[in-house]
């Protein structure tokens, strides 16, 4: 992880060390290591605006999270905070995700590097594009600049595909 370039897979220890130093400096500057012990003020409002709940574990023991994403984007809630405030709450949110993954790792006795994410897109119609244009660039900037580990863990689960019933095969899940 430290020495491989994520895009090309080439061994580049100097660049990797530089990225790691930048990430560590960013974490220190924003007090990330203290976020779980002292959550940011106003967290309750953030949790009310962005409805995300941990459901337990999936069939592989990974943490499973459900989010009412459509409700969030369709409601105009993305304008509730400044960019700096969104980064603060989103960083706290990522740290809670990493804590869930660490707990799963301890319970399973092996590293857990992914979690299962379910999103409900009900309510997303016309306002989605405007809301996405407001929030996504801020959060993308955060993950590219200072929190490279966040990129590795935000993966949507694979689609479940069922074989056509007329072929006499059964549905298979990932």
Short mmCIF file of N, CA and C in Angstrom, two decimals:
data_model
loop_
_atom_site.label_atom_id
_atom_site.label_comp_id
_atom_site.label_asym_id
_atom_site.label_seq_id
_atom_site.Cartn_x
_atom_site.Cartn_y
_atom_site.Cartn_z
N UNK A 1 0.83 -1.20 0.00
CA UNK A 1 0.00 0.00 0.00
C UNK A 1 0.86 1.26 0.00
N UNK A 2 1.89 1.26 0.80
CA UNK A 2 2.67 2.49 0.93
C UNK A 2 3.52 2.78 -0.29
N UNK A 3 3.98 1.77 -0.97
CA UNK A 3 4.95 2.01 -2.04
C UNK A 3 4.36 1.90 -3.45
N UNK A 4 3.18 1.38 -3.61
CA UNK A 4 2.62 1.22 -4.95
C UNK A 4 1.80 2.44 -5.33
N UNK A 5 2.01 2.92 -6.54
CA UNK A 5 1.19 4.00 -7.06
C UNK A 5 -0.18 3.43 -7.38
N UNK A 6 -1.23 4.06 -6.88
CA UNK A 6 -2.57 3.50 -7.00
C UNK A 6 -3.03 3.39 -8.46
N UNK A 7 -2.59 4.27 -9.32
CA UNK A 7 -3.06 4.23 -10.70
C UNK A 7 -2.25 3.27 -11.56
N UNK A 8 -0.93 3.31 -11.43
CA UNK A 8 -0.10 2.50 -12.32
C UNK A 8 0.40 1.22 -11.66
N UNK A 9 0.36 1.15 -10.33
CA UNK A 9 0.84 -0.02 -9.63
C UNK A 9 2.35 -0.10 -9.57
N UNK A 10 3.04 0.96 -9.98
CA UNK A 10 4.50 0.97 -9.97
C UNK A 10 5.02 1.20 -8.56
N UNK A 11 6.17 0.68 -8.30
CA UNK A 11 6.85 0.82 -7.01
C UNK A 11 7.47 2.22 -6.94
N UNK A 12 6.89 3.11 -6.12
CA UNK A 12 7.37 4.49 -6.02
C UNK A 12 7.41 4.91 -4.55
N UNK A 13 8.41 4.47 -3.81
CA UNK A 13 8.46 4.76 -2.38
C UNK A 13 8.54 6.25 -2.05
N UNK A 14 9.21 7.05 -2.85
CA UNK A 14 9.33 8.49 -2.56
C UNK A 14 7.97 9.17 -2.63
N UNK A 15 7.22 8.88 -3.70
CA UNK A 15 5.88 9.47 -3.83
C UNK A 15 4.96 8.96 -2.74
N UNK A 16 5.06 7.68 -2.41
CA UNK A 16 4.22 7.10 -1.37
C UNK A 16 4.51 7.74 -0.02
N UNK A 17 5.79 7.93 0.29
CA UNK A 17 6.16 8.56 1.55
C UNK A 17 5.65 9.99 1.61
N UNK A 18 5.72 10.70 0.50
CA UNK A 18 5.23 12.07 0.43
C UNK A 18 3.72 12.12 0.67
N UNK A 19 2.98 11.19 0.03
CA UNK A 19 1.53 11.13 0.23
C UNK A 19 1.18 10.82 1.69
N UNK A 20 1.94 9.90 2.27
CA UNK A 20 1.69 9.54 3.66
C UNK A 20 1.97 10.72 4.59
N UNK A 21 3.06 11.45 4.36
CA UNK A 21 3.35 12.64 5.19
C UNK A 21 2.25 13.68 5.04
N UNK A 22 1.79 13.91 3.80
CA UNK A 22 0.72 14.87 3.58
C UNK A 22 -0.56 14.46 4.30
N UNK A 23 -0.89 13.19 4.23
CA UNK A 23 -2.10 12.70 4.89
C UNK A 23 -1.99 12.84 6.40
N UNK A 24 -0.84 12.51 6.95
CA UNK A 24 -0.64 12.61 8.40
C UNK A 24 -0.70 14.06 8.85
N UNK A 25 -0.12 14.97 8.07
CA UNK A 25 -0.18 16.40 8.41
C UNK A 25 -1.61 16.90 8.36
N UNK A 26 -2.36 16.47 7.36
CA UNK A 26 -3.76 16.88 7.24
C UNK A 26 -4.57 16.37 8.44
N UNK A 27 -4.36 15.12 8.82
CA UNK A 27 -5.06 14.55 9.97
C UNK A 27 -4.75 15.33 11.24
N UNK A 28 -3.48 15.70 11.42
CA UNK A 28 -3.10 16.45 12.61
C UNK A 28 -3.70 17.85 12.57
N UNK A 29 -3.65 18.50 11.43
CA UNK A 29 -4.19 19.86 11.28
C UNK A 29 -5.69 19.90 11.59
N UNK A 30 -6.42 18.87 11.21
CA UNK A 30 -7.86 18.84 11.41
C UNK A 30 -8.30 18.09 12.66
N UNK A 31 -7.35 17.60 13.45
CA UNK A 31 -7.68 16.92 14.69
C UNK A 31 -8.46 15.63 14.50
N UNK A 32 -8.16 14.93 13.43
CA UNK A 32 -8.93 13.74 13.07
C UNK A 32 -8.81 12.64 14.13
N UNK A 33 -7.64 12.49 14.72
CA UNK A 33 -7.43 11.41 15.68
C UNK A 33 -8.25 11.59 16.96
N UNK A 34 -8.76 12.79 17.20
CA UNK A 34 -9.58 13.04 18.38
C UNK A 34 -11.08 13.04 18.08
N UNK A 35 -11.46 12.88 16.82
CA UNK A 35 -12.88 13.00 16.44
C UNK A 35 -13.79 11.97 17.10
N UNK A 36 -13.34 10.75 17.26
CA UNK A 36 -14.21 9.74 17.86
C UNK A 36 -14.39 9.98 19.35
N UNK A 37 -13.33 10.43 20.02
CA UNK A 37 -13.42 10.71 21.45
C UNK A 37 -14.20 11.99 21.71
N UNK A 38 -14.08 12.96 20.83
CA UNK A 38 -14.78 14.25 20.98
C UNK A 38 -15.43 14.61 19.65
N UNK A 39 -16.62 14.03 19.38
CA UNK A 39 -17.30 14.31 18.10
C UNK A 39 -17.56 15.81 17.93
N UNK A 40 -17.64 16.27 16.69
CA UNK A 40 -17.84 17.70 16.44
C UNK A 40 -19.17 18.20 16.98
N UNK A 41 -19.17 19.46 17.40
CA UNK A 41 -20.41 20.08 17.85
C UNK A 41 -21.41 20.09 16.70
N UNK A 42 -22.68 19.92 17.01
CA UNK A 42 -23.71 19.93 15.99
C UNK A 42 -23.87 18.62 15.26
N UNK A 43 -23.24 17.58 15.77
CA UNK A 43 -23.31 16.27 15.13
C UNK A 43 -24.76 15.78 15.00
N UNK A 44 -25.59 16.11 15.97
CA UNK A 44 -26.98 15.65 15.95
C UNK A 44 -27.72 16.19 14.72
N UNK A 45 -27.46 17.45 14.38
CA UNK A 45 -28.09 18.04 13.20
C UNK A 45 -27.61 17.33 11.93
N UNK A 46 -26.31 17.06 11.86
CA UNK A 46 -25.75 16.35 10.71
C UNK A 46 -26.41 14.97 10.58
N UNK A 47 -26.54 14.26 11.69
CA UNK A 47 -27.14 12.93 11.64
C UNK A 47 -28.61 12.98 11.26
N UNK A 48 -29.30 14.08 11.61
CA UNK A 48 -30.71 14.23 11.21
C UNK A 48 -30.82 14.55 9.72
N UNK A 49 -29.87 15.30 9.19
CA UNK A 49 -29.90 15.67 7.77
C UNK A 49 -29.45 14.51 6.88
N UNK A 50 -28.45 13.81 7.33
CA UNK A 50 -27.90 12.70 6.54
C UNK A 50 -28.17 11.41 7.29
N UNK A 51 -29.24 10.76 6.93
CA UNK A 51 -29.71 9.58 7.66
C UNK A 51 -28.91 8.36 7.22
N UNK A 52 -28.00 7.94 8.08
CA UNK A 52 -27.12 6.78 7.84
C UNK A 52 -27.12 5.94 9.10
N UNK A 53 -27.38 4.67 8.96
CA UNK A 53 -27.42 3.79 10.13
C UNK A 53 -26.59 2.54 9.87
N UNK A 54 -25.89 2.10 10.91
CA UNK A 54 -25.17 0.83 10.84
C UNK A 54 -26.15 -0.27 11.18
N UNK A 55 -26.22 -1.29 10.33
CA UNK A 55 -27.20 -2.36 10.47
C UNK A 55 -26.65 -3.60 11.15
N UNK A 56 -25.36 -3.67 11.32
CA UNK A 56 -24.73 -4.87 11.85
C UNK A 56 -23.69 -5.35 10.87
N UNK A 57 -23.69 -6.66 10.58
CA UNK A 57 -22.69 -7.25 9.69
C UNK A 57 -23.37 -7.98 8.52
N UNK A 58 -22.68 -8.00 7.38
CA UNK A 58 -23.20 -8.75 6.24
C UNK A 58 -22.79 -10.22 6.37
N UNK A 59 -23.06 -11.04 5.34
CA UNK A 59 -22.79 -12.48 5.43
C UNK A 59 -21.30 -12.82 5.52
N UNK A 60 -20.42 -11.86 5.18
CA UNK A 60 -18.98 -12.08 5.31
C UNK A 60 -18.40 -11.46 6.58
N UNK A 61 -19.26 -10.89 7.41
CA UNK A 61 -18.80 -10.28 8.66
C UNK A 61 -18.39 -8.83 8.54
N UNK A 62 -18.53 -8.25 7.34
CA UNK A 62 -18.18 -6.83 7.15
C UNK A 62 -19.30 -5.96 7.70
N UNK A 63 -18.98 -4.75 8.18
CA UNK A 63 -20.03 -3.83 8.63
C UNK A 63 -20.97 -3.51 7.47
N UNK A 64 -22.24 -3.32 7.78
CA UNK A 64 -23.24 -2.97 6.77
C UNK A 64 -23.91 -1.67 7.17
N UNK A 65 -24.00 -0.76 6.22
CA UNK A 65 -24.59 0.55 6.48
C UNK A 65 -25.70 0.83 5.48
N UNK A 66 -26.76 1.47 5.96
CA UNK A 66 -27.88 1.89 5.11
C UNK A 66 -27.98 3.40 5.17
N UNK A 67 -28.19 4.03 4.01
CA UNK A 67 -28.34 5.48 3.97
C UNK A 67 -29.53 5.87 3.10
N UNK A 68 -30.29 6.82 3.58
CA UNK A 68 -31.39 7.39 2.79
C UNK A 68 -30.82 8.52 1.93
N UNK A 69 -30.11 8.13 0.91
CA UNK A 69 -29.40 9.06 0.05
C UNK A 69 -30.35 9.92 -0.78
N UNK A 70 -31.42 9.32 -1.26
CA UNK A 70 -32.38 10.08 -2.06
C UNK A 70 -33.03 11.19 -1.25
N UNK A 71 -33.39 10.89 -0.02
CA UNK A 71 -33.99 11.89 0.86
C UNK A 71 -33.02 13.04 1.08
N UNK A 72 -31.76 12.71 1.29
CA UNK A 72 -30.75 13.75 1.53
C UNK A 72 -30.60 14.67 0.33
N UNK A 73 -30.38 14.10 -0.85
CA UNK A 73 -30.15 14.93 -2.03
C UNK A 73 -31.40 15.66 -2.49
N UNK A 74 -32.56 15.06 -2.37
CA UNK A 74 -33.79 15.69 -2.85
C UNK A 74 -34.29 16.79 -1.93
N UNK A 75 -33.80 16.83 -0.69
CA UNK A 75 -34.34 17.77 0.29
C UNK A 75 -33.65 19.12 0.28
N UNK A 76 -32.54 19.25 -0.39
CA UNK A 76 -31.79 20.50 -0.37
C UNK A 76 -30.92 20.65 0.86
N UNK A 77 -30.71 19.57 1.60
CA UNK A 77 -29.92 19.63 2.83
C UNK A 77 -28.44 19.92 2.59
N UNK A 78 -27.98 19.74 1.38
CA UNK A 78 -26.55 19.96 1.14
C UNK A 78 -26.16 21.42 1.35
N UNK A 79 -27.11 22.32 1.34
CA UNK A 79 -26.82 23.73 1.58
C UNK A 79 -26.85 24.11 3.05
N UNK A 80 -27.03 23.13 3.93
CA UNK A 80 -27.15 23.41 5.35
C UNK A 80 -25.84 23.82 6.01
N UNK A 81 -24.71 23.48 5.40
CA UNK A 81 -23.41 23.77 5.99
C UNK A 81 -22.50 24.40 4.95
N UNK A 82 -21.46 25.05 5.44
CA UNK A 82 -20.40 25.55 4.56
C UNK A 82 -19.53 24.37 4.14
N UNK A 83 -18.66 24.60 3.18
CA UNK A 83 -17.76 23.53 2.73
C UNK A 83 -16.89 23.03 3.88
N UNK A 84 -16.40 23.94 4.69
CA UNK A 84 -15.54 23.54 5.81
C UNK A 84 -16.31 22.69 6.82
N UNK A 85 -17.56 23.04 7.07
CA UNK A 85 -18.37 22.26 8.00
C UNK A 85 -18.67 20.87 7.44
N UNK A 86 -18.98 20.80 6.14
CA UNK A 86 -19.21 19.48 5.53
C UNK A 86 -17.98 18.61 5.65
N UNK A 87 -16.81 19.17 5.40
CA UNK A 87 -15.57 18.40 5.51
C UNK A 87 -15.40 17.89 6.94
N UNK A 88 -15.68 18.74 7.93
CA UNK A 88 -15.55 18.34 9.33
C UNK A 88 -16.49 17.17 9.66
N UNK A 89 -17.75 17.25 9.27
CA UNK A 89 -18.70 16.17 9.58
C UNK A 89 -18.43 14.92 8.76
N UNK A 90 -18.05 15.11 7.50
CA UNK A 90 -17.77 13.96 6.64
C UNK A 90 -16.53 13.22 7.15
N UNK A 91 -15.53 13.96 7.61
CA UNK A 91 -14.34 13.33 8.18
C UNK A 91 -14.71 12.52 9.42
N UNK A 92 -15.55 13.09 10.26
CA UNK A 92 -16.02 12.35 11.45
C UNK A 92 -16.77 11.09 11.01
N UNK A 93 -17.60 11.23 9.99
CA UNK A 93 -18.35 10.09 9.46
C UNK A 93 -17.40 8.99 8.97
N UNK A 94 -16.34 9.36 8.25
CA UNK A 94 -15.37 8.38 7.78
C UNK A 94 -14.66 7.70 8.95
N UNK A 95 -14.34 8.45 9.97
CA UNK A 95 -13.68 7.86 11.13
C UNK A 95 -14.59 6.85 11.84
N UNK A 96 -15.90 7.12 11.88
CA UNK A 96 -16.82 6.14 12.48
C UNK A 96 -16.87 4.88 11.61
N UNK A 97 -16.77 5.06 10.30
CA UNK A 97 -16.73 3.92 9.40
C UNK A 97 -15.49 3.07 9.65
N UNK A 98 -14.35 3.73 9.77
CA UNK A 98 -13.11 3.00 10.03
C UNK A 98 -13.17 2.29 11.38
N UNK A 99 -13.81 2.90 12.37
CA UNK A 99 -13.98 2.26 13.68
C UNK A 99 -14.82 0.99 13.54
N UNK A 100 -15.88 1.04 12.75
CA UNK A 100 -16.72 -0.14 12.51
C UNK A 100 -15.88 -1.25 11.85
N UNK A 101 -15.04 -0.87 10.91
CA UNK A 101 -14.22 -1.85 10.21
C UNK A 101 -13.17 -2.45 11.15
N UNK A 102 -12.61 -1.64 12.05
CA UNK A 102 -11.65 -2.17 13.02
C UNK A 102 -12.34 -3.16 13.96
N UNK A 103 -13.56 -2.83 14.41
CA UNK A 103 -14.30 -3.75 15.28
C UNK A 103 -14.58 -5.07 14.57
N UNK A 104 -14.94 -5.00 13.29
CA UNK A 104 -15.19 -6.22 12.52
C UNK A 104 -13.90 -7.03 12.36
N UNK A 105 -12.78 -6.35 12.17
CA UNK A 105 -11.49 -7.04 12.05
C UNK A 105 -11.16 -7.80 13.32
N UNK A 106 -11.40 -7.18 14.46
CA UNK A 106 -11.14 -7.85 15.74
C UNK A 106 -12.05 -9.06 15.90
N UNK A 107 -13.33 -8.88 15.57
CA UNK A 107 -14.30 -9.98 15.72
C UNK A 107 -13.98 -11.15 14.80
N UNK A 108 -13.52 -10.86 13.58
CA UNK A 108 -13.24 -11.91 12.60
C UNK A 108 -11.83 -12.48 12.72
N UNK A 109 -10.94 -11.72 13.35
CA UNK A 109 -9.56 -12.16 13.46
C UNK A 109 -8.78 -12.02 12.16
N UNK A 110 -9.24 -11.16 11.28
CA UNK A 110 -8.54 -10.89 10.01
C UNK A 110 -8.87 -9.46 9.59
N UNK A 111 -8.06 -8.88 8.72
CA UNK A 111 -8.31 -7.50 8.28
C UNK A 111 -9.64 -7.39 7.52
N UNK A 112 -10.37 -6.35 7.80
CA UNK A 112 -11.59 -6.01 7.06
C UNK A 112 -11.31 -4.69 6.36
N UNK A 113 -11.25 -4.72 5.05
CA UNK A 113 -10.88 -3.54 4.27
C UNK A 113 -12.05 -2.94 3.51
N UNK A 114 -13.23 -3.53 3.62
CA UNK A 114 -14.42 -3.01 2.93
C UNK A 114 -15.62 -3.13 3.84
N UNK A 115 -16.64 -2.37 3.51
CA UNK A 115 -17.91 -2.53 4.20
C UNK A 115 -19.02 -2.52 3.16
N UNK A 116 -20.17 -3.02 3.55
CA UNK A 116 -21.31 -3.09 2.63
C UNK A 116 -22.16 -1.85 2.82
N UNK A 117 -22.49 -1.22 1.72
CA UNK A 117 -23.23 0.05 1.74
C UNK A 117 -24.51 -0.11 0.92
N UNK A 118 -25.63 0.19 1.57
CA UNK A 118 -26.92 0.17 0.89
C UNK A 118 -27.45 1.59 0.87
N UNK A 119 -27.96 2.02 -0.28
CA UNK A 119 -28.52 3.36 -0.38
C UNK A 119 -29.93 3.29 -0.93
N UNK A 120 -30.80 4.07 -0.33
CA UNK A 120 -32.17 4.21 -0.80
C UNK A 120 -32.24 5.51 -1.60
N UNK A 121 -32.50 5.41 -2.89
CA UNK A 121 -32.53 6.60 -3.74
C UNK A 121 -33.94 7.15 -3.94
N UNK A 122 -34.91 6.69 -3.16
CA UNK A 122 -36.27 7.18 -3.29
C UNK A 122 -36.31 8.68 -3.04
N UNK A 123 -37.00 9.39 -3.90
CA UNK A 123 -37.13 10.84 -3.75
C UNK A 123 -36.19 11.62 -4.65
N UNK A 124 -35.27 10.93 -5.30
CA UNK A 124 -34.34 11.62 -6.18
C UNK A 124 -35.04 11.83 -7.52
N UNK A 125 -35.27 13.09 -7.85
CA UNK A 125 -35.89 13.38 -9.14
C UNK A 125 -35.15 14.55 -9.77
N UNK A 126 -35.67 15.75 -9.64
CA UNK A 126 -35.10 16.90 -10.33
C UNK A 126 -33.95 17.58 -9.64
N UNK A 127 -33.95 17.63 -8.33
CA UNK A 127 -32.94 18.40 -7.62
C UNK A 127 -31.63 17.70 -7.43
N UNK A 128 -31.51 16.47 -7.84
CA UNK A 128 -30.31 15.71 -7.57
C UNK A 128 -29.06 16.33 -8.19
N UNK A 129 -29.14 16.72 -9.44
CA UNK A 129 -27.97 17.27 -10.11
C UNK A 129 -27.42 18.49 -9.41
N UNK A 130 -28.28 19.40 -9.01
CA UNK A 130 -27.86 20.62 -8.32
C UNK A 130 -27.21 20.29 -6.99
N UNK A 131 -27.81 19.37 -6.25
CA UNK A 131 -27.26 18.99 -4.94
C UNK A 131 -25.94 18.26 -5.09
N UNK A 132 -25.84 17.38 -6.07
CA UNK A 132 -24.58 16.68 -6.30
C UNK A 132 -23.47 17.65 -6.65
N UNK A 133 -23.79 18.63 -7.49
CA UNK A 133 -22.79 19.60 -7.89
C UNK A 133 -22.31 20.43 -6.70
N UNK A 134 -23.11 20.54 -5.67
CA UNK A 134 -22.73 21.32 -4.50
C UNK A 134 -21.87 20.51 -3.52
N UNK A 135 -22.19 19.25 -3.28
CA UNK A 135 -21.54 18.46 -2.24
C UNK A 135 -20.40 17.58 -2.74
N UNK A 136 -20.62 16.87 -3.82
CA UNK A 136 -19.64 15.88 -4.27
C UNK A 136 -18.26 16.47 -4.53
N UNK A 137 -18.12 17.63 -5.18
CA UNK A 137 -16.77 18.16 -5.39
C UNK A 137 -16.03 18.44 -4.07
N UNK A 138 -16.74 18.91 -3.06
CA UNK A 138 -16.09 19.16 -1.77
C UNK A 138 -15.56 17.87 -1.17
N UNK A 139 -16.39 16.83 -1.19
CA UNK A 139 -15.99 15.58 -0.58
C UNK A 139 -14.91 14.88 -1.39
N UNK A 140 -14.97 15.01 -2.71
CA UNK A 140 -13.94 14.45 -3.57
C UNK A 140 -12.61 15.12 -3.29
N UNK A 141 -12.63 16.43 -3.13
CA UNK A 141 -11.41 17.18 -2.83
C UNK A 141 -10.82 16.69 -1.51
N UNK A 142 -11.65 16.46 -0.53
CA UNK A 142 -11.20 15.95 0.77
C UNK A 142 -10.46 14.63 0.61
N UNK A 143 -11.04 13.70 -0.10
CA UNK A 143 -10.41 12.38 -0.21
C UNK A 143 -9.15 12.42 -1.05
N UNK A 144 -9.08 13.30 -2.03
CA UNK A 144 -7.88 13.38 -2.86
C UNK A 144 -6.74 14.07 -2.12
N UNK A 145 -7.04 15.09 -1.32
CA UNK A 145 -6.00 15.88 -0.69
C UNK A 145 -5.44 15.28 0.58
N UNK A 146 -6.32 14.92 1.51
CA UNK A 146 -5.78 14.59 2.81
C UNK A 146 -6.16 13.27 3.39
N UNK A 147 -7.13 12.62 2.85
CA UNK A 147 -7.59 11.37 3.44
C UNK A 147 -7.56 10.26 2.41
N UNK A 148 -6.37 9.86 1.96
CA UNK A 148 -6.30 8.86 0.89
C UNK A 148 -6.89 7.52 1.29
N UNK A 149 -6.89 7.21 2.57
CA UNK A 149 -7.45 5.92 2.99
C UNK A 149 -8.95 5.88 2.75
N UNK A 150 -9.61 7.03 2.73
CA UNK A 150 -11.05 7.07 2.52
C UNK A 150 -11.43 6.54 1.15
N UNK A 151 -10.56 6.72 0.17
CA UNK A 151 -10.87 6.26 -1.18
C UNK A 151 -10.99 4.75 -1.24
N UNK A 152 -10.22 4.06 -0.44
CA UNK A 152 -10.19 2.61 -0.52
C UNK A 152 -11.44 1.97 0.02
N UNK A 153 -12.20 2.64 0.86
CA UNK A 153 -13.26 1.98 1.60
C UNK A 153 -14.67 2.36 1.15
N UNK A 154 -14.78 3.24 0.20
CA UNK A 154 -16.11 3.64 -0.26
C UNK A 154 -16.42 2.89 -1.54
N UNK A 155 -16.84 1.68 -1.42
CA UNK A 155 -17.13 0.86 -2.59
C UNK A 155 -18.55 0.34 -2.47
N UNK A 156 -19.31 0.56 -3.51
CA UNK A 156 -20.68 0.05 -3.53
C UNK A 156 -20.65 -1.46 -3.71
N UNK A 157 -21.59 -2.14 -3.09
CA UNK A 157 -21.63 -3.60 -3.27
C UNK A 157 -21.96 -3.95 -4.72
N UNK A 158 -21.54 -5.13 -5.13
CA UNK A 158 -21.86 -5.58 -6.48
C UNK A 158 -23.35 -5.77 -6.63
N UNK A 159 -23.78 -5.61 -7.85
CA UNK A 159 -25.19 -5.88 -8.14
C UNK A 159 -25.44 -7.37 -8.02
N UNK A 160 -26.60 -7.69 -7.54
CA UNK A 160 -26.98 -9.10 -7.51
C UNK A 160 -27.67 -9.41 -8.83
N UNK A 161 -27.20 -10.44 -9.48
CA UNK A 161 -27.78 -10.80 -10.77
C UNK A 161 -28.37 -12.19 -10.68
N UNK A 162 -29.52 -12.31 -11.25
CA UNK A 162 -30.17 -13.62 -11.29
C UNK A 162 -30.16 -14.11 -12.73
N UNK A 163 -29.90 -15.38 -12.89
CA UNK A 163 -29.95 -15.98 -14.23
C UNK A 163 -31.42 -16.08 -14.66
N UNK A 164 -31.69 -16.05 -15.94
CA UNK A 164 -33.07 -16.15 -16.41
C UNK A 164 -33.71 -17.45 -15.94
N UNK A 165 -34.95 -17.41 -15.44
CA UNK A 165 -35.59 -18.61 -14.90
C UNK A 165 -35.81 -19.70 -15.95
N UNK A 166 -35.92 -19.32 -17.24
CA UNK A 166 -36.20 -20.32 -18.27
C UNK A 166 -34.99 -21.22 -18.55
N UNK A 167 -33.82 -20.88 -18.09
CA UNK A 167 -32.64 -21.72 -18.29
C UNK A 167 -32.49 -22.78 -17.21
N UNK A 168 -33.34 -22.72 -16.21
CA UNK A 168 -33.30 -23.74 -15.16
C UNK A 168 -32.14 -23.56 -14.20
N UNK A 169 -31.56 -22.36 -14.12
CA UNK A 169 -30.49 -22.12 -13.17
C UNK A 169 -31.02 -21.33 -12.00
N UNK A 170 -30.27 -21.30 -10.93
CA UNK A 170 -30.74 -20.56 -9.75
C UNK A 170 -29.98 -19.23 -9.63
N UNK A 171 -30.58 -18.29 -8.90
CA UNK A 171 -29.95 -16.97 -8.70
C UNK A 171 -28.67 -17.13 -7.89
N UNK A 172 -27.71 -16.33 -8.22
CA UNK A 172 -26.44 -16.36 -7.48
C UNK A 172 -26.13 -14.95 -6.99
N UNK A 173 -25.73 -14.84 -5.73
CA UNK A 173 -25.34 -13.56 -5.16
C UNK A 173 -23.83 -13.51 -5.00
N UNK A 174 -23.30 -12.28 -4.90
CA UNK A 174 -21.85 -12.18 -4.73
C UNK A 174 -21.43 -12.54 -3.34
#
